[in-house]
Coordinates of C-alpha atoms and ligand atoms in Angstrom, one line a residue:
X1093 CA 63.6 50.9 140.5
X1094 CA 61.9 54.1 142.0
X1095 CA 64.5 54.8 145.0
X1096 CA 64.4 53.8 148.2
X1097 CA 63.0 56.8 149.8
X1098 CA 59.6 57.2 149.0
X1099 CA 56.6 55.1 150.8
X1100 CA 54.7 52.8 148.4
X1101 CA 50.7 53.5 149.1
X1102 CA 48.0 51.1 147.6
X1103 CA 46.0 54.9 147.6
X1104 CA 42.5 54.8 145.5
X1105 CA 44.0 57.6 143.7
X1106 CA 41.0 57.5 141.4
X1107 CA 38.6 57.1 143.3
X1108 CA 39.2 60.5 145.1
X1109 CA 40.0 61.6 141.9
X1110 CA 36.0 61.0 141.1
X1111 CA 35.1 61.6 144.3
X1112 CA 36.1 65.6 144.3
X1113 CA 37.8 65.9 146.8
X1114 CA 41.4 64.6 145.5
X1115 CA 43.4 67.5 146.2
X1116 CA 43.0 67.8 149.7
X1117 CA 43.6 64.3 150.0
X1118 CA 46.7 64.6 148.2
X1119 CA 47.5 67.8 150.5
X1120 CA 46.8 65.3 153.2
X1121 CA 48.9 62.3 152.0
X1122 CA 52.0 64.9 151.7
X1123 CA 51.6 65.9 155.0
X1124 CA 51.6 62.6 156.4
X1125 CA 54.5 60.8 154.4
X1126 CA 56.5 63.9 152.8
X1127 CA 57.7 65.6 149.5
X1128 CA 57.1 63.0 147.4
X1129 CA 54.5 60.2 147.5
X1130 CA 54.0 57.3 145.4
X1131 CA 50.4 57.2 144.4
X1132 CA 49.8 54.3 142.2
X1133 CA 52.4 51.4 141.0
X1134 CA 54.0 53.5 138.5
X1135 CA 53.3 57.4 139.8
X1136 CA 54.8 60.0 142.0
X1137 CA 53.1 62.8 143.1
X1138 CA 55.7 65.6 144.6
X1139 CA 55.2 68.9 146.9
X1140 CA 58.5 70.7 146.4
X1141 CA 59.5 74.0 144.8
X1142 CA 62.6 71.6 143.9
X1143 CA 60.1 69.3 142.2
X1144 CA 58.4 72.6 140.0
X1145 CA 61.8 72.9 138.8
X1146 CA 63.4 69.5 138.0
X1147 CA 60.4 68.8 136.4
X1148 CA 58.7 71.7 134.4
X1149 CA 61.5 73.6 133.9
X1150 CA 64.1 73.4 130.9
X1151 CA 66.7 70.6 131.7
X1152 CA 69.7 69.8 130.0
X1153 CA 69.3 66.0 128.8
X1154 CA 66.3 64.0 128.2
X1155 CA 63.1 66.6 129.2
X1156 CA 60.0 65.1 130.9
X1157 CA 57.3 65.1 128.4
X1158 CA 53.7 65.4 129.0
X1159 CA 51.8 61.9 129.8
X1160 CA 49.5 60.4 127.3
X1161 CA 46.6 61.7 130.2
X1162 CA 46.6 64.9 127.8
X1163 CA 45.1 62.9 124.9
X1164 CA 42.1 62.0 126.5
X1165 CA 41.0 65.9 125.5
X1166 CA 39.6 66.6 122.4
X1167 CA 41.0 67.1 118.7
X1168 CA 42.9 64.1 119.5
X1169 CA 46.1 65.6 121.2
X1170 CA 46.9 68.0 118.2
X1171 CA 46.4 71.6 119.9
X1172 CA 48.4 74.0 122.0
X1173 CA 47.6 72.5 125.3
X1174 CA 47.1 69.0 124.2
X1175 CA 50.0 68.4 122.2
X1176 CA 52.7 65.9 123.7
X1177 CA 55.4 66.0 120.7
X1178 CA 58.2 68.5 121.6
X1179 CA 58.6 69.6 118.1
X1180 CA 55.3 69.9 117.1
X1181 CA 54.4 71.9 120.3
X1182 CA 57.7 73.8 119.5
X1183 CA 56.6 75.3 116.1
X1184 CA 52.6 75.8 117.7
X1185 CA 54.0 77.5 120.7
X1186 CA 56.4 79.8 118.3
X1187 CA 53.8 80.9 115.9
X1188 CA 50.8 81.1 118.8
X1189 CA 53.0 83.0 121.1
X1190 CA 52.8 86.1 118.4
X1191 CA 48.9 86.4 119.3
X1192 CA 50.2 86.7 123.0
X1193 CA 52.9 89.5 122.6
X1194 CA 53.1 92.4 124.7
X1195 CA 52.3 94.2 121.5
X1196 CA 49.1 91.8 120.8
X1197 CA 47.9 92.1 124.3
X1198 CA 47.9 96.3 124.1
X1199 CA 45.5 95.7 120.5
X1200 CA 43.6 93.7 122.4
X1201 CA 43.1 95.5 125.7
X1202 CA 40.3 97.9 124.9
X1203 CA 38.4 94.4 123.6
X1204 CA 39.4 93.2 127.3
X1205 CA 38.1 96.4 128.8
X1206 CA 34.8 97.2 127.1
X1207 CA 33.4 93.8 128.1
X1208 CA 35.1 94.3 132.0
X1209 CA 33.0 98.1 131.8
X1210 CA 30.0 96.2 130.9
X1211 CA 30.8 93.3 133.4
X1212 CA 30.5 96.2 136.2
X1213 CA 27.3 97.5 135.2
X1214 CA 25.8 94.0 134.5
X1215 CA 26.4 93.2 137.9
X1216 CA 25.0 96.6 139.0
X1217 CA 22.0 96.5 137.7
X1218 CA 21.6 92.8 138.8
X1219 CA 21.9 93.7 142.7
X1220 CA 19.7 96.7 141.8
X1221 CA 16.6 94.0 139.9
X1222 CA 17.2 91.6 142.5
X1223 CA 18.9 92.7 145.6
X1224 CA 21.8 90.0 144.9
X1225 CA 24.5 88.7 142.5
X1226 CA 26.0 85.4 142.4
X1227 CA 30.0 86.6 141.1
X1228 CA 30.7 83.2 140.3
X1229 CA 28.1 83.1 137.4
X1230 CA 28.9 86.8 136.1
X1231 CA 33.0 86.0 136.4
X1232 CA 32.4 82.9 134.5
X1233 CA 30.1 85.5 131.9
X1234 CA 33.3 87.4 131.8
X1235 CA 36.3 85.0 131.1
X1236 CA 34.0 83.2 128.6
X1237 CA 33.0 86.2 126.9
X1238 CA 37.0 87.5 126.6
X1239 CA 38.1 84.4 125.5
X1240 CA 34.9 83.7 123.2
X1241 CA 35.8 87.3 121.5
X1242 CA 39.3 86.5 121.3
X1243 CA 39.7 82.6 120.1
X1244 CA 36.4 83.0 117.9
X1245 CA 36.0 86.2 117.2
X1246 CA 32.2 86.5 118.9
X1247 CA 31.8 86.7 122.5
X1248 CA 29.2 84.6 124.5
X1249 CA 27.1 87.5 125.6
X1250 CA 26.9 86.6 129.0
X1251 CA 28.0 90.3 130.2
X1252 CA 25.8 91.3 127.5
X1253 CA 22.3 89.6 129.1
X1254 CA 23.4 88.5 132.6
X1255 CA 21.4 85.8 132.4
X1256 CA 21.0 82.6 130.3
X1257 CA 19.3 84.7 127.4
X1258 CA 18.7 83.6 124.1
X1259 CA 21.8 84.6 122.7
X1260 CA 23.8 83.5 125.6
X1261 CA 22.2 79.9 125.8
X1262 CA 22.3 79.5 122.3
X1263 CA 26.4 79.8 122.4
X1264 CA 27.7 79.2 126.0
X1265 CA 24.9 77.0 126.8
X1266 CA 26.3 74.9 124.1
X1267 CA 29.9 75.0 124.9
X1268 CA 29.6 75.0 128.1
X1269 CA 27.2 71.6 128.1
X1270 CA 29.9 70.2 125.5
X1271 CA 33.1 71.6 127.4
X1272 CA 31.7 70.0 131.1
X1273 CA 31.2 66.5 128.8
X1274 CA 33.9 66.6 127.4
X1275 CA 35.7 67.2 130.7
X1276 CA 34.0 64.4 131.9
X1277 CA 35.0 61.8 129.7
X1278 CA 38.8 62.6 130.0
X1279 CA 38.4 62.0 133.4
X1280 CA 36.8 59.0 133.1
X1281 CA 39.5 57.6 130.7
X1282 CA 42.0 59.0 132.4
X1283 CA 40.8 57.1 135.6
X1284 CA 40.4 53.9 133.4
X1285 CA 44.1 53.7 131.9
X1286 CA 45.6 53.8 135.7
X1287 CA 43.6 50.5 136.3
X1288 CA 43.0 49.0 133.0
X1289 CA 41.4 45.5 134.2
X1290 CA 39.0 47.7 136.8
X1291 CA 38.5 49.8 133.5
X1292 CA 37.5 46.8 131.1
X1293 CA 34.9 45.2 133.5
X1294 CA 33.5 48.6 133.8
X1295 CA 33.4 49.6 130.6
X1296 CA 31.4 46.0 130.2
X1297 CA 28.7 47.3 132.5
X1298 CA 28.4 51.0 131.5
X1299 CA 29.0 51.1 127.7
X1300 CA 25.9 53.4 126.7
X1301 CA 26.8 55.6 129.3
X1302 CA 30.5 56.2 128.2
X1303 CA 29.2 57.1 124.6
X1304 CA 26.9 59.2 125.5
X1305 CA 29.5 61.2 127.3
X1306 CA 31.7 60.8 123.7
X1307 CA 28.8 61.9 122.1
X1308 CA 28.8 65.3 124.2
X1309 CA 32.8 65.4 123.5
X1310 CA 32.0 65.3 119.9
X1311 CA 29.4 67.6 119.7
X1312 CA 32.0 70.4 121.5
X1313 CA 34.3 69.3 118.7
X1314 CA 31.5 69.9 116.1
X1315 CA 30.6 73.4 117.6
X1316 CA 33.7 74.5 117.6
X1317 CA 34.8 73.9 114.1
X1318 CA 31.8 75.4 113.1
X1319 CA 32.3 78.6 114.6
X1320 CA 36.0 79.0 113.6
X1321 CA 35.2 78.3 110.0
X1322 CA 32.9 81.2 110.4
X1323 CA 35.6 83.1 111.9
X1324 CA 38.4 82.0 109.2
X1325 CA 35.6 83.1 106.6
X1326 CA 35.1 86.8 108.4
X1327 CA 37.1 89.5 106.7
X1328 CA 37.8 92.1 109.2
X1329 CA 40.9 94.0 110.7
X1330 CA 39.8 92.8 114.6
X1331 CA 42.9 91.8 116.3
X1332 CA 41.9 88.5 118.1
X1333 CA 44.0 86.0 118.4
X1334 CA 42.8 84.4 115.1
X1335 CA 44.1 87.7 113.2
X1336 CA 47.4 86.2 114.2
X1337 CA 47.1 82.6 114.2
X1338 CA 45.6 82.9 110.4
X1339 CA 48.6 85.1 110.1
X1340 CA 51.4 83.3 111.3
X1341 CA 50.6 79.5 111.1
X1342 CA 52.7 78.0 108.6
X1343 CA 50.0 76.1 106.9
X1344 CA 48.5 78.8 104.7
X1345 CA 45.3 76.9 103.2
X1346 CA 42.0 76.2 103.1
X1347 CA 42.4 72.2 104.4
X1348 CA 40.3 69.8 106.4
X1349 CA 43.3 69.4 108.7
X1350 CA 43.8 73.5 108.8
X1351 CA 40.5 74.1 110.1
X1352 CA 40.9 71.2 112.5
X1353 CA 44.0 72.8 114.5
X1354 CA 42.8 76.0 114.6
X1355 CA 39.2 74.7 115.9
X1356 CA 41.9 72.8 118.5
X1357 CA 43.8 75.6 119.4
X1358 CA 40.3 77.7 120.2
X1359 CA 38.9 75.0 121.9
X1360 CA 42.4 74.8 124.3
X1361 CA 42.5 78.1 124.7
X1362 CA 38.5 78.5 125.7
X1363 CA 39.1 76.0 128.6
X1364 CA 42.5 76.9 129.5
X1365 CA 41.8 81.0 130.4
X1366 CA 38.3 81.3 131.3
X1367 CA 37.8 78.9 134.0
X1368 CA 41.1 79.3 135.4
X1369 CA 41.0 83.3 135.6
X1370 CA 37.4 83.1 136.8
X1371 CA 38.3 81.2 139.7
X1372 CA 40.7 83.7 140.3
X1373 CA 38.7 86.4 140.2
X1374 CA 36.0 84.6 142.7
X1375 CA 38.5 83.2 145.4
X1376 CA 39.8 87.0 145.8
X1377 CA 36.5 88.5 146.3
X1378 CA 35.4 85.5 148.4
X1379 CA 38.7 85.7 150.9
X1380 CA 38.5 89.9 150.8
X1381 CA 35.0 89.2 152.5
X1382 CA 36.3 87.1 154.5
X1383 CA 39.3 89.3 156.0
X1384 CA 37.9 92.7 156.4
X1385 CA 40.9 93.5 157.5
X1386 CA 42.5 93.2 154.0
X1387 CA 39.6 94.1 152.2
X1388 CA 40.0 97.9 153.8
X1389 CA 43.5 97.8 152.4
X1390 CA 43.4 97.0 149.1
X1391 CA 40.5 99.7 148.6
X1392 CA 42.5 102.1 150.0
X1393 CA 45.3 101.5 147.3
X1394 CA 42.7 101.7 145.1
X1395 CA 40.7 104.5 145.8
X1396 CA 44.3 106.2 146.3
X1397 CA 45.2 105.6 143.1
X1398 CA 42.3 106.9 141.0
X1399 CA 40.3 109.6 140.3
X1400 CA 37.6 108.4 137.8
X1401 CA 37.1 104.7 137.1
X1402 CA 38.2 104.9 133.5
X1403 CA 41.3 105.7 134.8
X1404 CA 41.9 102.1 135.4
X1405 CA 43.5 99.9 133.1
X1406 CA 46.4 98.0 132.1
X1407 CA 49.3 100.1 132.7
X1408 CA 47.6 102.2 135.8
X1409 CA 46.5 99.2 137.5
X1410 CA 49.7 96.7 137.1
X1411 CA 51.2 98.5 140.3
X1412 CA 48.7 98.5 142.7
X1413 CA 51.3 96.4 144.8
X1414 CA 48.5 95.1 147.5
X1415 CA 46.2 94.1 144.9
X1416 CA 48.6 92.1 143.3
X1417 CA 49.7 90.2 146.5
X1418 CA 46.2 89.4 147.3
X1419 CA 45.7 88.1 143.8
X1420 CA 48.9 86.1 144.0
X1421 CA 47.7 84.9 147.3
X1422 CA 44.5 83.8 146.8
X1423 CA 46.6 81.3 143.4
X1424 CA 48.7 79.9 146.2
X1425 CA 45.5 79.1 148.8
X1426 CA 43.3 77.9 145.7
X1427 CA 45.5 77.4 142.5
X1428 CA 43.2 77.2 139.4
X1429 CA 44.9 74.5 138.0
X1430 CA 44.0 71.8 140.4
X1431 CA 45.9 68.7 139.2
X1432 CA 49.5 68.1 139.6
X1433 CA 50.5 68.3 135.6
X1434 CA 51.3 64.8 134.6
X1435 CA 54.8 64.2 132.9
X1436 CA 56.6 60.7 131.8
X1437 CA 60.0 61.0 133.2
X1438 CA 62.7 60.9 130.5
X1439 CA 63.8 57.0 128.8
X1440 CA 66.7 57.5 131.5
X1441 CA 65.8 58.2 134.5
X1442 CA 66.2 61.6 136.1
X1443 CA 66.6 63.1 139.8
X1444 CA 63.5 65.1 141.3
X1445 CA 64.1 66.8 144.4
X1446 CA 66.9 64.5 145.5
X1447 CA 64.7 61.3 144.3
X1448 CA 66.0 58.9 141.6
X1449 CA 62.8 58.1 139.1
X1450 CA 63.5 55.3 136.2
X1451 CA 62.5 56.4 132.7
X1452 CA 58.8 56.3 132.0
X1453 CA 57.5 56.5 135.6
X1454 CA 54.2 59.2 135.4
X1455 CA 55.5 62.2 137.9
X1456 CA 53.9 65.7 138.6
X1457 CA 54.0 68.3 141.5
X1458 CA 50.5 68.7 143.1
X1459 CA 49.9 72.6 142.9
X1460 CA 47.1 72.5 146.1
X1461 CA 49.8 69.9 148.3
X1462 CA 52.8 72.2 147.1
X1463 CA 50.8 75.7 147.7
X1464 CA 49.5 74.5 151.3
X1465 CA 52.3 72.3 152.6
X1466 CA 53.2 73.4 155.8
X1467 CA 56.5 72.8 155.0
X1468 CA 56.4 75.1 152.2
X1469 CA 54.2 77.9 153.9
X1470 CA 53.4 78.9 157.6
X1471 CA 49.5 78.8 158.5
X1472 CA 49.2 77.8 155.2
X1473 CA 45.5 77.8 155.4
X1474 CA 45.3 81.3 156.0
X1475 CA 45.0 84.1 153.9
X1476 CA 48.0 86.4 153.9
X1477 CA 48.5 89.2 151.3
X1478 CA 52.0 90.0 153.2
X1479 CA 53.6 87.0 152.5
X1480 CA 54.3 88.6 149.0
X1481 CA 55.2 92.3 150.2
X1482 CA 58.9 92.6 151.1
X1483 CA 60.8 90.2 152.7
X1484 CA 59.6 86.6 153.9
X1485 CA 61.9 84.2 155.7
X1486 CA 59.2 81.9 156.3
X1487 CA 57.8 80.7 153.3
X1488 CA 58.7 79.0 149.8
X1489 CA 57.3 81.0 147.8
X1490 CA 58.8 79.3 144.9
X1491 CA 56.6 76.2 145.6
X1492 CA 53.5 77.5 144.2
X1493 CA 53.7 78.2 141.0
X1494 CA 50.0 78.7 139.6
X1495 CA 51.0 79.3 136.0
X1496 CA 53.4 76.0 136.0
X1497 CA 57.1 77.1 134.1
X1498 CA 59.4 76.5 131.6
X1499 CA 58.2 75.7 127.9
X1500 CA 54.7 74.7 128.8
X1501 CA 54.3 76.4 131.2
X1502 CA 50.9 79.3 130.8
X1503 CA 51.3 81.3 127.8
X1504 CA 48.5 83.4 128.8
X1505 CA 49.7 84.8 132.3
X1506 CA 50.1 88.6 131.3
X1507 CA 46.5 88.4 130.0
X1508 CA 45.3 86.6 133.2
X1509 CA 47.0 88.9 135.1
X1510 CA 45.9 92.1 132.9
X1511 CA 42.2 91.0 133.2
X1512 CA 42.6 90.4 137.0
X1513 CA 44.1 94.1 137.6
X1514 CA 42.0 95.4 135.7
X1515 CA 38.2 93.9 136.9
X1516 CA 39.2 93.8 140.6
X1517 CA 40.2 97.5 140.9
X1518 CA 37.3 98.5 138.7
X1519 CA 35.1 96.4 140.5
X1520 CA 36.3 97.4 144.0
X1521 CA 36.3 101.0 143.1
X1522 CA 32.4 101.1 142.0
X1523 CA 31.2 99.2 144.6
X1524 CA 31.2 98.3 148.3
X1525 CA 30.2 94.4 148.0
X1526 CA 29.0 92.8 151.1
X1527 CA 28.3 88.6 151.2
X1528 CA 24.8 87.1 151.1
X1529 CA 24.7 84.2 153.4
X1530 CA 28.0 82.6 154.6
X1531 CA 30.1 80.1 152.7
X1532 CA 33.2 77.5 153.2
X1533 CA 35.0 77.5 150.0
X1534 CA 37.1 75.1 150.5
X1535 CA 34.3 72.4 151.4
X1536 CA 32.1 73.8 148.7
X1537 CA 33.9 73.2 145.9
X1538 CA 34.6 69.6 144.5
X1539 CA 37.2 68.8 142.2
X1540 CA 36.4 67.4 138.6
X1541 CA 39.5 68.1 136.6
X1542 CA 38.3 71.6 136.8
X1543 CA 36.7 73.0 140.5
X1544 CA 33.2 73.1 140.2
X1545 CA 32.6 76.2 142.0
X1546 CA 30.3 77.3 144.5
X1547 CA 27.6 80.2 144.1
X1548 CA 29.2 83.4 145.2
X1549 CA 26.5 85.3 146.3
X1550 CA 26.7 89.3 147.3
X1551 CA 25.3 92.4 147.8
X1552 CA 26.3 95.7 145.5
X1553 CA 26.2 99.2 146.5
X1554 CA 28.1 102.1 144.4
X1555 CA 30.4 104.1 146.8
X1556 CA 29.7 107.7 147.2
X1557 CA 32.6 109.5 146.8
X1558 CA 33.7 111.8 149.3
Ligands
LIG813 C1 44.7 82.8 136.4 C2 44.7 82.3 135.2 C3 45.5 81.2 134.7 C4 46.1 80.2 135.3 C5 46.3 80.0 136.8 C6 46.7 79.3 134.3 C7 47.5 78.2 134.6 C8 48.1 77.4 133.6 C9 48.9 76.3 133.9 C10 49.2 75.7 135.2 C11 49.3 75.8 132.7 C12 50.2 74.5 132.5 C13 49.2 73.4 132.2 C14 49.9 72.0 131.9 O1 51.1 71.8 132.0 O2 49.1 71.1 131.7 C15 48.8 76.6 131.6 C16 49.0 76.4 130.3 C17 48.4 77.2 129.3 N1 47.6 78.3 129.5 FE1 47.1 79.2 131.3 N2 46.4 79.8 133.1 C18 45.7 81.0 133.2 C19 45.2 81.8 132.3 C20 45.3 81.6 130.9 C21 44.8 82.5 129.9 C22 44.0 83.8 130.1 C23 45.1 81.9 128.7 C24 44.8 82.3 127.3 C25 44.0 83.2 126.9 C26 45.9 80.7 129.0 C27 46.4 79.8 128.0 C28 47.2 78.7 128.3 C29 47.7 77.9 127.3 C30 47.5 78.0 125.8 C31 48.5 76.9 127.9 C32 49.4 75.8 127.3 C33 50.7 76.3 126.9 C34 51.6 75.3 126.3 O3 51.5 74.1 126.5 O4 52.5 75.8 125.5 N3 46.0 80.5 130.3 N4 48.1 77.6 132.2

C-alpha cells in the first residue's frame, strides 16, 4: 500500500501531459499538496532534493530501474539512454564513457570550437543581411552540428549555411522531421499505457494516424543506420566519439545487430545533447536580456578576462565564476530535461523522502516542481545568479539537479558545460546583443517531451573595444 501520507488525485496527468503545459501543472500540484504527489493509480511524482537521492542515486539493496516509458523510443530499448537492464547498461556505460573522458573531450575540443567560431560569425553576418537573428534556431544549428560531427562523424551544416540550405535540409531537415516524430509517438504511447482501456478505444478511432507517426519513427531509425554505416565504413584518425565506440565496444564485427547499437547509441546521443544544451544556451541569453543588471556583470568578467577572443576556450573559460552561476541558474529556472525521470521502485519496496512506496509503483522527481518549489528555493521565479556564489542559507540547492545523478545520471555534462563556457563568453565578448520584440518564456514554450521553444529573436552589434 502506498503510505498513508500522500493525497490520492484523479489528476488528467496525460492530458496535461499532451496539452504542454504539464510541468507547471505539476509545479502547481506540489505547491498545493506537497513533496510528493500521487499522480495516477500507480505513480508518485516527488519535489525533494531527498527524492533526487533516494531515487537516482546508488542505493544499497534493490536500485529503482528505469520504467518501461523508456522503450517507447527507438531501436527498441537497446541504446545508452534507452536501455532499462542494469547489466547491459553497465557494460554500454563502461565502454561509451571512454568517448567521454577528460582526455576524449580535450581531442575533441578544437572540433567543438571551430564550429562555436563559425557559430559567432554565422550569427554576425545574419544581423548584418537582415537586421535580426532568431538564437533559438542558430543554437539549435550549433548543438546539432557538435553532436552531428561527433556521433556521425558529419555535422549538419547549419552553422555552415544559417539557414535551411541544401545541405542542411537534406541532413537536419531529415532528422529533425524524424526525431520530432519519433518524439511524438513515444509520447503518445507513453500516454496510452497509463490508461490502457482509454488507449484501446482510441487507438480504434485513430489507427492511420498512429502509423503514420511509426512510419516517421522508422524512417529516423532508417536514417540513422544509414549514416553510421557510412561512418563505420570511413577510415580516418578523427576522434569522434565513434573512433572510440568502434574502439572499445566489445563486439568487434561487421553484424546486423553491431550496426544496429551503434546507430542506437548515435541516435540517443543526437537527442540527448543537442536539444538539451541548446536550451541552455537560449534561456541564459533570454534571462541576461531580461536582467540588465546581470547582463553588465557577467560581461565584465568577461571582458576582464580576455584580451583577444581566441583566447577563450576550455580551460580559460571554466572559471569565469559569474558565468557559471548564471548558466547553473538559468538549469534550475528552466531545466532542459523537463519530465520527472520515470523509475519502477525496487520488487520490495523502498523509502523516498520519508515515504514508504511498494515494489513496482512508477516514481520520479519532477525537475521544474523540484527547481521552482518554493519550498526548495526563495522567489523561485526569479532569476538569481547569486544564489550560487558563496554562501546560501536560503535555498536547496541540491533539489535541482539538471543533469539527474548516480549511474544514469548525464554522461555528457563536462561537454555540456565545455560548449556552454565556451559559446556564451565568446558570444558575449563579440557582441552587445539587444532583444527584438518582447517575449514570456515561460508561457511561450509548451512542453512535448522536449520544450518546443520559442523564437529568440535579437539584435547583434560587435563591441568596439576601448
Ligand atoms: C545542458 C545540457 C544537458 C542536460 C541538462 C542533460 C541532462 C541529462 C539528464 C537529466 C539525464 C538523465 C536522463 C534520464 O534519466 O532519463 C541525461 C542523461 C544522458 N545524457 Fe545528458 N544532458 C545534457 C547534455 C548532454 C550532452 C552534451 C550529451 C552527449 C553528448 C549527453 C548525453 C547523455 C547520455 C548518453 C545520457 C544517458 C546516460 C546513461 O543512461 O547512462 N547529455 N542527461
Amino acid at each position: 500500500m502506498l503510505s498513508h501520507k500522500i493525497k490520492i488525485l484523479a489528476y488528467p496527468y496525460s492530458r496535461d501531459f499532451l496539452s504542454g503545459r504539464q510541468p507547471w501543472r505539476m509545479l502547481a500540484l506540489h505547491e498545493k499538496y506537497g513533496p510528493a504527489v500521487r499522480v495516477s493509480p500507480n505513480e508518485v511524482s516527488f519535489a525533494s532534493a531527498q527524492s533526487w537521492h533516494d531515487i537516482y542515486a546508488p542505493r544499497k539493496g534493490g536500485e529503482f530501474l528505469k520504467s518501461n516509458w523508456y522503450e517507447n523510443g527507438s531501436f527498441g530499448g537497446h541504446a545508452i539512454v534507452s536501455v532499462r537492464d542494469p547489466v547491459e547498461h553497465a557494460q554500454m556505460r563502461k565502454y561509451l564513457s571512454r568517448a567521454f573522458s577528460e582526455a576524449s573531450l580535450r581531442d575533441q575540443e578544437d572540433m567543438i570550437t571551430d564550429l562555436i567560431a563559425k557559430y559567432i560569425d554565422g550569427v554576425g553576418k545574419t544581423a548584418k543581411a537582415e537586421g535580426v537573428v532568431n538564437l533559438t534556431d542558430w543554437h539549435n544549428f550549433l548543438t546539432f552540428d557538435i553532436i552531428g560531427l561527433l556521433a556521425f562523424g558529419k555535422s549538419f551544416g547549419g552553422v555552415e549555411s544559417g539557414r535551411l540550405g541544401p545541405t542542411y535540409s537534406a541532413r537536419l531537415s531529415l532528422f529533425s522531421q524524424a526525431f520530432v516524430g519519433s518524439i511524438a509517438h513515444a509520447n503518445v504511447m507513453d500516454t496510452l499505457k497509463r490508461f490502457p482501456w482509454l488507449g484501446a478505444v482510441y487507438l480504434a478511432f485513430n489507427q492511420g494516424w498512429l502509423k503514420g507517426i511509426a512510419r516517421v519513427a522508422d524512417r529516423h531509425m532508417s536514417y540513422t543506420k544509414k549514416v553510421i554505416e557510412d561512418r563505420i565504413s570511413e577510415k580516418t584518425d578523427r576522434k569522434d566519439f565513434m573512433h572510440y565506440l568502434l574502439r572499445d565496444h566489445p563486439q568487434d564485427d561487421d553484424s546486423e545487430s553491431f550496426h544496429m547499437q551503434m546507430s542506437g547509441h548515435a541516435a540517443d546521443l543526437v537527442v540527448a545533447g543537442s536539444e538539451t544544451t541548446a536550451t541552455t544556451l537560449s534561456v541564459v541569453v533570454h534571462y541576461l536580456l531580461e536582467k540588465p543588471a546581470i547582463f553588465k556583470t557577467v560581461t565584465e568578467e568577461i571582458h576582464g578576462s580576455f584580451e583577444k577572443e581566441e583566447d577563450i576556450n576550455a580551460t580559460t573559460a571554466a572559471p569565469l565564476k559569474y558565468l557559471h552561476a548564471v548558466c547553473l541558474e538559468a538549469l534550475r529556472i528552466f531545466p532542459p530535461l523537463p519530465i520527472g525521470p520515470p523509475r519502477d521502485a525496487p520488487p520490495e519496496g523502498a523509502v523516498v523522502d520519508g515515504v514508504s512506496i511498494p515494489g513496482g509503483t512508477l516514481v520520479s522527481t519532477n525537475p521544474c516542481a523540484a527547481s521552482m518549489f518554493s519550498k526548495n528555493f526563495h522567489n523561485p521565479s526569479e532569476f538569481i545568479p547569486e544564489r550560487w556564489l558563496g554562501e546560501n542559507k536560503d535555498d536547496i540547492l541540491e533539489a535541482t539537479q539538471p543533469f539527474s545523478l548516480g549511474k544514469r545520471g548525464c554522461i555528457g555534462r563536462n561537454m555540456a558545460w565545455l560548449e556552454l563556457h565556451i559559446t556564451l563568453a565568446r558570444l558575449i565578448f563579440r557582441y552587445e546583443i539587444e532583444r527584438e520584440g518582447q517575449l514570456d518564456w515561460i508561457e511561450a514554450t509548451p512542453m512535448l517531451l522536449f520544450w518546443q521553444k520559442p523564437n529568440l529573436m535579437v539584435r547583434v552589434k560587435e563591441r568596439i573595444r576601448k
